[in-house]
């Protein structure tokens, strides 16, 4: 019997059966956001601390723990586990059950059980870079110094790179990158913060940048294809010179230009055929942003969260932002670097950058490299790409806070907010229900039992490419 997580429920589990000190084998099943959040390494470490034997694995419904111990210990272990889950995890339901007796020598993480997404398991969203990875990224002594794809068990892409469940490297677009001995050592070390990190990589074995120069709507590749430092330097110089650079981010390509350069912003508007709709701005740090805009505690918390959305704030009248970034508006959409590649670009530039979805006006964000090279070469002067494939494209999410009660209002649900919807008591007992949102800002919601999936913002269905994108996202589920 599944137990909903709420106050006092742990006590209910403990008291379900009379206490027995006889050893038995127990299974613990947990579902919710439990994959891609460091759950297996967490259970492994906890079981070793407790001197328990058994296994932990991912499956299509979540995480499964098997232990051979006495009933009191099994209940207390579950209680401790639920009270100390990794920060990004959200256990929605759990179950403790008796299994046929099995003897184990030690406690191991074992191979995942394959299968289709079933009720309960939530698709894990992409997480903004964590503070530990940010510190390593800027540490000249660290082997991942200025590596644009640094991640750990607590941060990095998940939803956008996952091809199938359960979450394992082989089911993501990280599959093609084979870990070097140093990365493998971290991956196999229970005391390392990258123990069992499925996105683990480094400059030796990992993702590589590519740089293209666009001339007459054609993208030409550079011979310095894999030189990260050379490419980042080129990007910096181009932005400084008022050029437009298309950058492959987490959910798709973004178009960047100097947000303080009126001529650069006007050129972007002209080439993108977007005369007046406001652009979002990427600030290098919260400090730089706070010098230019009023940012409430709620707004800064959102900007610094693992979702790292665009947040609408009110700029000061003395702002350095070019007038055509948000013409005639009192508010400006701002964000902070959520991916290490964007962190390096924004950090090097030191000033705000326009960061808008790379697409033709009205079409979905471009996420395939071939499309970027043909379509974005008509808009950008340079294209900065990389060789980690994106499976599910997403725009940046957009939030604002109400002026009186500071309540969060989601204006666009996308990167960081997709795949993790609370059903809030909604349930469908007889069939799967599918509902579709408005035509211009389309999304869909799928309700199966009490599991609710709301898709990311998918765009205007007037556009043929948006329709294709809509079908692709629905079929992926
Ligand atoms: Zn991290
Ligand atoms: Zn490596």
PDB file of C-alpha atoms in Angstrom, residues 14 50 71-81:
ATOM      1  CA  UNK A  14       6.415   2.164  11.792  1.00  0.00           C
ATOM      2  CA  UNK A  50      24.087   1.914   8.911  1.00  0.00           C
ATOM      3  CA  UNK A  71      11.738  -4.805  10.873  1.00  0.00           C
ATOM      4  CA  UNK A  72      12.614  -2.083  13.362  1.00  0.00           C
ATOM      5  CA  UNK A  73      15.800  -1.216  11.493  1.00  0.00           C
ATOM      6  CA  UNK A  74      13.978  -1.242   8.145  1.00  0.00           C
ATOM      7  CA  UNK A  75      11.385   1.205   9.468  1.00  0.00           C
ATOM      8  CA  UNK A  76      13.983   3.454  11.063  1.00  0.00           C
ATOM      9  CA  UNK A  77      16.100   3.383   7.932  1.00  0.00           C
ATOM     10  CA  UNK A  78      13.086   4.483   5.881  1.00  0.00           C
ATOM     11  CA  UNK A  79      12.325   7.211   8.404  1.00  0.00           C
ATOM     12  CA  UNK A  80      15.905   8.531   8.235  1.00  0.00           C
ATOM     13  CA  UNK A  81      15.967   8.264   4.456  1.00  0.00           C
TER      14      UNK A  81
END
